[in-house]
Coordinates of C-alpha atoms and ligand atoms in Angstrom, one line a residue:
M1 CA -147.6 204.1 218.3
S2 CA -145.9 205.1 215.1
A3 CA -143.2 203.2 213.2
P4 CA -139.6 204.7 213.3
S5 CA -139.2 207.4 210.7
P6 CA -136.8 206.8 207.8
S7 CA -133.1 207.4 208.5
P8 CA -131.5 210.5 207.0
A9 CA -129.7 208.1 204.6
T10 CA -133.0 206.6 203.4
Q11 CA -134.5 210.1 203.1
A12 CA -131.6 211.1 201.0
T13 CA -131.9 208.1 198.8
N14 CA -135.6 208.7 198.4
K15 CA -134.9 212.2 197.2
V16 CA -132.8 210.7 194.4
F17 CA -135.2 207.9 193.5
T18 CA -138.4 209.8 194.2
R19 CA -140.6 207.1 192.9
V20 CA -138.8 204.2 194.7
D21 CA -140.5 203.4 198.0
L22 CA -137.5 202.0 199.8
D23 CA -139.3 201.9 203.2
G24 CA -142.3 200.1 201.7
H25 CA -144.9 202.6 203.1
A26 CA -146.9 202.8 199.9
L27 CA -147.2 199.0 199.5
P28 CA -150.6 197.3 199.5
P29 CA -151.1 195.2 202.6
S30 CA -150.2 191.5 202.7
P31 CA -152.9 189.7 200.6
A32 CA -156.1 189.4 202.5
P33 CA -155.1 191.2 205.6
S34 CA -156.0 189.5 208.8
S35 CA -159.2 190.8 210.3
P36 CA -159.9 188.9 213.5
L37 CA -161.7 191.9 215.0
S38 CA -164.5 191.6 212.4
G39 CA -167.2 191.8 215.1
R40 CA -167.9 188.1 215.0
R41 CA -168.5 186.5 218.4
R42 CA -165.3 185.3 220.0
Y43 CA -165.3 181.9 221.6
A44 CA -162.9 180.6 224.2
L45 CA -159.4 180.2 223.0
A46 CA -159.5 176.4 222.9
T47 CA -162.5 176.7 220.6
E48 CA -161.0 179.4 218.4
L49 CA -157.9 177.3 217.9
V50 CA -159.8 174.6 216.0
H51 CA -162.4 176.8 214.5
T52 CA -161.4 178.1 211.0
E53 CA -163.3 179.5 208.1
T54 CA -162.2 179.1 204.5
K55 CA -163.6 180.1 201.1
D56 CA -162.3 176.8 199.6
Q57 CA -164.1 176.0 196.3
Y58 CA -164.8 172.4 197.5
G59 CA -165.4 173.3 201.1
A60 CA -162.2 171.5 202.2
S61 CA -162.3 171.3 206.0
S62 CA -158.5 171.5 206.2
I63 CA -156.8 174.3 204.1
P64 CA -155.2 172.8 201.0
I65 CA -151.5 173.1 200.4
Y66 CA -151.2 175.6 197.5
Q67 CA -147.9 174.1 196.3
S68 CA -147.5 176.7 193.6
A69 CA -144.8 179.4 193.1
T70 CA -146.9 181.4 190.7
F71 CA -150.6 182.2 190.1
K72 CA -152.2 183.0 186.7
Q73 CA -153.5 186.5 186.3
T74 CA -156.8 187.3 184.4
S75 CA -155.5 190.5 182.9
A76 CA -152.2 191.8 181.5
N77 CA -152.0 194.2 184.5
G78 CA -152.1 191.4 187.1
G79 CA -154.1 192.5 190.0
N80 CA -155.3 189.1 191.3
E81 CA -155.0 188.4 195.0
Y82 CA -152.0 186.2 194.5
D83 CA -149.3 186.3 191.9
Y84 CA -146.1 184.9 193.4
T85 CA -145.6 182.8 196.6
R86 CA -142.7 184.9 197.9
S87 CA -145.3 187.8 198.1
G88 CA -148.3 185.7 199.2
N89 CA -149.7 182.2 199.2
P90 CA -153.3 181.2 200.1
T91 CA -152.1 178.5 202.6
R92 CA -149.8 181.0 204.3
T93 CA -152.5 183.7 204.4
H94 CA -155.0 181.3 206.0
L95 CA -152.5 180.5 208.7
E96 CA -151.7 184.1 209.3
R97 CA -155.3 185.1 209.7
H98 CA -155.9 182.2 212.1
L99 CA -152.8 183.1 214.1
A100 CA -153.8 186.8 214.2
K101 CA -157.0 185.8 215.8
I102 CA -155.3 183.5 218.3
M103 CA -152.6 186.1 219.2
N104 CA -155.1 188.8 219.6
A105 CA -153.6 190.9 216.8
T106 CA -154.8 192.6 213.7
R107 CA -152.0 191.2 211.7
C108 CA -149.8 188.2 211.8
L109 CA -146.9 187.2 209.6
A110 CA -145.5 183.7 209.2
V111 CA -141.8 183.1 208.3
G112 CA -139.3 180.3 208.1
S113 CA -138.1 180.2 211.7
G114 CA -138.2 182.0 215.1
M115 CA -134.8 183.6 214.3
G116 CA -136.2 184.6 210.9
A117 CA -139.0 186.4 212.7
L118 CA -136.5 188.3 214.9
D119 CA -134.4 189.1 211.8
V120 CA -137.5 190.7 210.2
I121 CA -138.2 192.7 213.3
T122 CA -134.7 193.9 213.8
R123 CA -134.6 195.2 210.2
L124 CA -136.8 198.0 211.5
L125 CA -133.6 199.3 213.2
K126 CA -131.2 201.8 211.8
P127 CA -127.5 202.3 212.5
G128 CA -127.1 204.2 215.8
D129 CA -130.3 202.8 217.2
E130 CA -130.2 201.4 220.7
V131 CA -131.6 198.0 221.7
I132 CA -132.1 196.9 225.3
A133 CA -132.3 193.1 225.8
G134 CA -132.2 190.6 228.6
D135 CA -129.1 188.9 229.9
D136 CA -130.7 185.4 230.1
L137 CA -131.8 185.4 226.5
Y138 CA -132.3 182.6 224.0
G139 CA -128.8 181.8 222.6
G140 CA -129.8 182.5 219.0
T141 CA -131.2 185.9 219.9
H142 CA -127.9 186.8 221.6
R143 CA -126.0 185.7 218.5
L144 CA -128.2 187.8 216.1
L145 CA -128.0 190.9 218.4
T146 CA -124.2 190.5 218.6
Y147 CA -124.1 190.4 214.8
L148 CA -126.1 193.6 214.6
K149 CA -123.8 195.2 217.1
N150 CA -120.6 194.2 215.3
N151 CA -121.8 194.8 211.7
Q152 CA -124.8 197.1 211.6
G153 CA -123.9 199.9 214.0
I154 CA -126.7 198.9 216.5
V155 CA -125.9 199.6 220.1
V156 CA -127.0 196.7 222.3
Y157 CA -127.4 196.7 226.1
H158 CA -127.8 193.4 227.9
V159 CA -129.3 194.0 231.3
D160 CA -131.3 192.0 233.8
T161 CA -134.8 192.7 232.4
T162 CA -136.3 190.9 235.4
N163 CA -135.6 194.1 237.3
P164 CA -137.3 197.1 235.6
D165 CA -134.9 199.5 237.3
R166 CA -132.0 198.0 235.3
V167 CA -133.9 198.7 232.1
R168 CA -134.7 202.3 233.2
E169 CA -131.0 202.9 233.8
V170 CA -130.3 202.5 230.0
L171 CA -133.6 203.8 228.6
S172 CA -133.3 207.0 226.6
D173 CA -134.7 208.8 223.6
K174 CA -132.2 206.8 221.6
T175 CA -133.8 203.6 222.6
A176 CA -135.4 202.1 219.5
M177 CA -136.3 198.6 220.8
V178 CA -136.7 196.8 224.1
L179 CA -136.6 193.0 223.6
L180 CA -138.1 190.9 226.3
E181 CA -138.5 187.2 227.0
T182 CA -140.6 185.7 229.9
P183 CA -140.1 183.3 231.6
T184 CA -136.4 183.4 230.8
N185 CA -134.8 180.2 229.9
P186 CA -133.3 178.3 231.6
L187 CA -133.3 180.3 234.8
I188 CA -137.2 180.7 234.6
K189 CA -137.1 184.4 235.8
I190 CA -140.2 186.5 235.1
V191 CA -140.1 189.9 233.3
D192 CA -142.7 192.6 234.2
I193 CA -143.9 193.4 230.7
P194 CA -146.5 196.1 231.5
T195 CA -144.1 198.1 233.8
I196 CA -141.3 198.0 231.2
A197 CA -143.6 198.8 228.3
R198 CA -144.9 201.9 230.1
A199 CA -141.4 203.0 231.0
T200 CA -140.1 202.4 227.5
H201 CA -142.9 204.4 225.8
E202 CA -142.5 207.2 228.3
A203 CA -138.7 207.4 227.5
S204 CA -139.3 207.4 223.8
S205 CA -142.5 207.5 221.8
K206 CA -140.8 205.8 218.9
A207 CA -139.3 202.9 220.9
L208 CA -140.8 199.5 220.2
V209 CA -141.4 196.9 222.9
V210 CA -140.9 193.5 221.4
V211 CA -141.7 190.3 223.3
D212 CA -140.5 186.7 222.5
N213 CA -143.5 184.7 223.7
T214 CA -142.2 181.3 222.7
M215 CA -142.0 179.9 226.3
L216 CA -145.7 180.5 226.9
S217 CA -147.5 180.4 223.5
P218 CA -150.6 182.4 222.8
L219 CA -152.7 179.9 224.8
L220 CA -151.1 181.2 228.0
A221 CA -150.2 184.8 227.3
N222 CA -150.9 187.6 224.8
P223 CA -148.2 190.2 225.5
L224 CA -149.8 192.7 223.0
D225 CA -152.5 193.1 225.7
F226 CA -149.8 194.3 228.1
G227 CA -148.3 197.1 226.1
A228 CA -146.0 195.1 223.7
D229 CA -145.8 196.6 220.2
I230 CA -144.7 193.4 218.5
V231 CA -144.9 189.8 219.7
Y232 CA -143.0 187.0 218.0
E233 CA -142.7 183.3 218.6
S234 CA -140.8 180.3 217.3
G235 CA -143.5 178.2 215.7
T236 CA -141.0 175.3 215.9
K237 CA -141.9 174.9 219.6
Y238 CA -145.5 174.8 221.1
L239 CA -147.3 176.2 218.1
S240 CA -146.4 173.2 215.9
G241 CA -145.8 170.9 218.8
H242 CA -144.1 167.9 217.0
H243 CA -140.6 169.1 216.2
D244 CA -141.2 168.4 212.5
I245 CA -141.0 171.9 211.1
M246 CA -139.2 175.2 211.7
A247 CA -141.4 178.3 211.7
G248 CA -141.6 181.8 213.2
V249 CA -144.6 184.1 213.7
I250 CA -144.9 187.8 214.2
A251 CA -148.0 189.6 215.5
C252 CA -148.8 193.3 215.9
N253 CA -151.6 195.8 215.9
D254 CA -150.0 198.7 214.1
P255 CA -150.7 198.4 210.3
M256 CA -147.8 200.6 209.4
L257 CA -145.4 198.4 211.3
A258 CA -147.0 195.3 209.9
D259 CA -146.6 196.7 206.3
K260 CA -142.9 197.4 207.0
M261 CA -142.3 193.9 208.2
Y262 CA -144.3 192.4 205.3
F263 CA -142.0 194.5 203.0
T264 CA -139.0 192.8 204.5
I265 CA -140.5 189.3 204.1
N266 CA -141.4 190.0 200.5
A267 CA -138.1 191.6 199.8
T268 CA -135.9 188.9 201.4
G269 CA -138.2 185.9 200.7
C270 CA -138.4 184.4 204.2
G271 CA -142.1 183.8 204.2
L272 CA -143.2 180.4 205.5
S273 CA -143.5 177.8 202.7
P274 CA -147.0 176.5 201.8
N275 CA -146.2 173.0 203.0
D276 CA -144.9 174.2 206.4
S277 CA -147.8 176.7 206.7
F278 CA -150.1 173.7 206.4
L279 CA -148.2 171.7 209.0
L280 CA -148.1 174.7 211.4
M281 CA -151.9 175.2 210.9
R282 CA -152.4 171.5 211.8
G283 CA -150.2 171.8 214.9
V284 CA -151.9 175.0 216.1
K285 CA -155.3 173.2 216.2
T286 CA -154.1 170.9 219.0
L287 CA -152.2 173.6 221.0
A288 CA -154.7 173.7 223.8
I289 CA -155.0 170.0 224.5
R290 CA -151.2 169.5 224.2
M291 CA -150.3 172.5 226.4
E292 CA -152.9 171.6 229.1
K293 CA -151.5 168.1 229.4
Q294 CA -147.9 169.3 229.2
Q295 CA -148.3 171.8 232.0
A296 CA -150.3 169.5 234.2
N297 CA -147.4 167.0 233.9
A298 CA -144.9 169.7 234.5
Q299 CA -146.7 170.8 237.7
Q300 CA -146.7 167.3 239.1
I301 CA -143.0 166.8 238.2
A302 CA -142.1 170.1 239.7
E303 CA -143.9 169.2 242.9
F304 CA -142.3 165.8 243.0
L305 CA -138.8 167.2 242.6
E306 CA -139.4 170.0 245.2
S307 CA -140.8 167.5 247.7
H308 CA -137.5 165.5 247.4
G309 CA -135.5 168.6 248.3
F310 CA -134.3 169.8 245.0
R311 CA -134.3 173.5 244.3
V312 CA -136.9 173.8 241.4
R313 CA -137.6 176.8 239.2
Y314 CA -141.1 176.7 237.9
P315 CA -143.8 179.5 238.0
G316 CA -146.4 176.9 238.9
L317 CA -144.8 176.5 242.3
K318 CA -145.8 178.9 245.1
S319 CA -142.1 178.9 246.0
H320 CA -141.2 180.8 242.8
P321 CA -140.1 184.3 244.0
Q322 CA -142.1 186.0 241.2
Y323 CA -145.2 183.7 241.3
D324 CA -147.7 186.6 241.6
L325 CA -146.0 188.6 238.8
H326 CA -146.1 185.6 236.4
W327 CA -149.8 184.9 237.1
S328 CA -150.7 188.6 236.6
M329 CA -149.7 188.2 233.0
A330 CA -150.2 184.5 232.1
R331 CA -153.0 181.9 232.2
G332 CA -150.6 179.0 232.9
A333 CA -147.1 178.1 234.0
G334 CA -146.0 176.5 230.8
A335 CA -144.1 173.2 230.6
V336 CA -140.4 174.1 231.0
L337 CA -138.8 173.9 234.4
S338 CA -135.3 173.6 235.7
F339 CA -133.8 172.3 238.9
E340 CA -130.5 172.0 240.7
T341 CA -129.0 168.9 242.2
G342 CA -126.0 170.6 244.0
D343 CA -123.5 168.4 242.1
V344 CA -122.5 168.7 238.4
A345 CA -121.5 165.0 238.2
L346 CA -124.9 163.9 239.7
S347 CA -126.7 166.1 237.2
E348 CA -124.8 164.5 234.4
R349 CA -125.7 161.1 235.7
I350 CA -129.3 161.9 235.9
V351 CA -129.5 163.4 232.4
E352 CA -127.6 160.4 231.0
S353 CA -129.5 157.6 232.8
T354 CA -133.1 158.7 232.0
R355 CA -134.7 156.6 229.2
L356 CA -137.9 158.3 228.4
W357 CA -136.4 161.8 228.6
S358 CA -134.4 162.4 225.4
I359 CA -131.3 164.5 225.7
S360 CA -132.1 167.3 223.4
V361 CA -132.2 171.1 223.0
S362 CA -135.5 172.8 222.2
F363 CA -138.9 172.4 223.9
G364 CA -142.6 172.5 223.2
C365 CA -142.8 169.0 221.6
V366 CA -145.1 166.2 222.6
N367 CA -142.3 164.1 224.0
S368 CA -140.3 165.0 227.0
L369 CA -136.7 166.4 226.8
I370 CA -133.9 166.8 229.3
S371 CA -130.8 168.8 229.1
M372 CA -128.0 170.5 231.0
P373 CA -128.0 174.1 229.6
C374 CA -124.4 174.9 230.7
R375 CA -123.2 171.9 228.7
M376 CA -125.5 172.2 225.8
S377 CA -127.7 175.2 224.7
H378 CA -125.7 177.8 226.7
A379 CA -122.3 176.3 226.3
S380 CA -121.4 179.1 223.9
I381 CA -121.6 181.6 226.7
D382 CA -118.3 181.5 228.4
A383 CA -118.0 180.1 232.0
K384 CA -117.2 183.6 233.5
T385 CA -120.3 185.2 232.0
R386 CA -122.4 182.2 233.1
A387 CA -121.1 182.7 236.6
E388 CA -121.9 186.4 236.5
R389 CA -125.4 185.6 235.4
Q390 CA -125.7 183.2 238.3
M391 CA -126.3 180.3 236.0
P392 CA -125.7 177.1 238.1
E393 CA -123.5 174.6 236.3
D394 CA -125.5 171.7 237.7
L395 CA -128.8 173.0 236.4
I396 CA -131.0 170.5 234.6
R397 CA -133.7 171.7 232.3
L398 CA -136.9 169.6 231.8
C399 CA -139.2 170.2 228.8
V400 CA -142.3 168.2 229.7
G401 CA -144.3 166.3 227.1
I402 CA -147.7 164.6 227.0
E403 CA -146.6 161.1 228.2
D404 CA -148.2 159.4 231.2
V405 CA -146.8 161.5 234.1
N406 CA -146.1 158.5 236.3
D407 CA -143.9 157.0 233.7
L408 CA -142.0 160.3 233.5
I409 CA -141.6 160.5 237.3
D410 CA -140.6 156.8 237.6
D411 CA -137.9 157.4 234.9
L412 CA -136.6 160.4 236.8
S413 CA -136.6 158.6 240.2
R414 CA -134.9 155.6 238.8
A415 CA -132.2 157.9 237.4
V416 CA -131.6 159.2 240.9
S417 CA -131.5 156.4 243.5
A418 CA -133.2 157.2 246.8
L419 CA -129.8 157.5 248.5
T420 CA -128.2 160.0 246.1
L421 CA -131.5 162.0 246.3
Q422 CA -131.0 162.5 250.0
A423 CA -127.3 163.2 249.6
A424 CA -128.0 165.8 246.9
A425 CA -130.7 167.4 249.0
S426 CA -128.3 168.0 251.8
L427 CA -125.9 169.9 249.4
L428 CA -128.6 172.2 248.1
P429 CA -127.8 175.9 248.3
K430 CA -130.4 178.0 250.1
A431 CA -130.1 181.1 247.9
T432 CA -133.1 182.6 246.2
I433 CA -133.4 182.9 242.4
Ligands
LIG1 C1 -136.4 178.3 219.7 C2 -136.5 179.7 220.2 C3 -136.2 180.8 219.3 C4 -135.8 180.6 217.9 O1 -136.7 179.9 217.1 P1 -136.3 179.0 215.9 O2 -137.6 178.5 215.3 O3 -135.4 177.8 216.4 O4 -135.5 179.8 214.9 C5 -136.4 182.0 219.8 N1 -136.7 182.3 221.1 C6 -137.0 181.3 221.9 C7 -137.4 181.6 223.4 C8 -136.8 179.9 221.5 O5 -137.0 179.0 222.4

């Protein structure tokens, strides 16, 4: 899989400035390139998450925060491993190497947010390039793609990526990138990554398949193993787990591609700060225990709601129409689910009368969150488009935390008195997802 070749404009500029490497091909790799495939024995993921090696001079068991913008050089020519934190910092490198191992990649890059990660990735595109993305995308992704379409000459198709045929219809040799997210949010639809990756690479050998793996985290899925060229995640969510930092991570196996993205990070200065790298590293170590508890809670809550007649969307339920597809790619169902009550007013009342569930956007945190996507995170999508995408206005999204599950269920049941529960159940639509 090769990186896209330089645009005619870049080639022309390169002719003028023959010694300026505008595309960054001739750059050295990011300091201390990640090398998880060093031949060392691999342990189970839960073990690898907490197992790290450092060359720290004092043997610190937790990587120190190198809160320094510059690093002294030993010769006038520089040449030390680090010189300036925008280009590289030991705390960030340690995190990147650890994440590369966890994400099953040869290289990982850490930046200031999930959207920052997508910005770095989309800078691989050139005017005229075509991007195919889903129609039930994270709102921020939709916003950035729209910006690229309106300002950078990128052609963007939004199709239902949960149906590979819809993707095939727009694939061509002009396709430069296919952007996938699974499960989608908040409709919890599943995207067939291997099938779409194969079709994409057949249509164009230069096209990149990019997967946003934020909803599952590397504990539950490694899309690089299913044909993705680049995987990115918001580190703000499960990876850090405490809603106390913003971060984004990018993983890939193609060194040329990694160098190009590193070039952008160094050129624009969006690398993750030393302090946030430290916090993300600390968060990642507890990913397994948090996610296991969160999805065990989510499973019980999904079953509780389903048994009370609500229409629940969660890939941990056998009733999910794409249950088999999800489990062919993932090791767990995650901890985000949504359900319908059949009545917008009832949904509002439920959301407002829970006490343990905070009304908030985002997910992946240790405490549980509740929201109404059509009123909150997806309110920027106009009502007509929401209707076209079959997004129910009464949809409630739950992002399950690590609390005692009985407390969470009690809080939900209290919010819905037994009577309204039955009334709501009788209103439920019978349609499928
Ligand atoms: C939150 C989120 C992002 C963006 O990440 P930030 O860290 O908030 O910039 C991207 N994709 C998905 C699926 C997300 O949930």
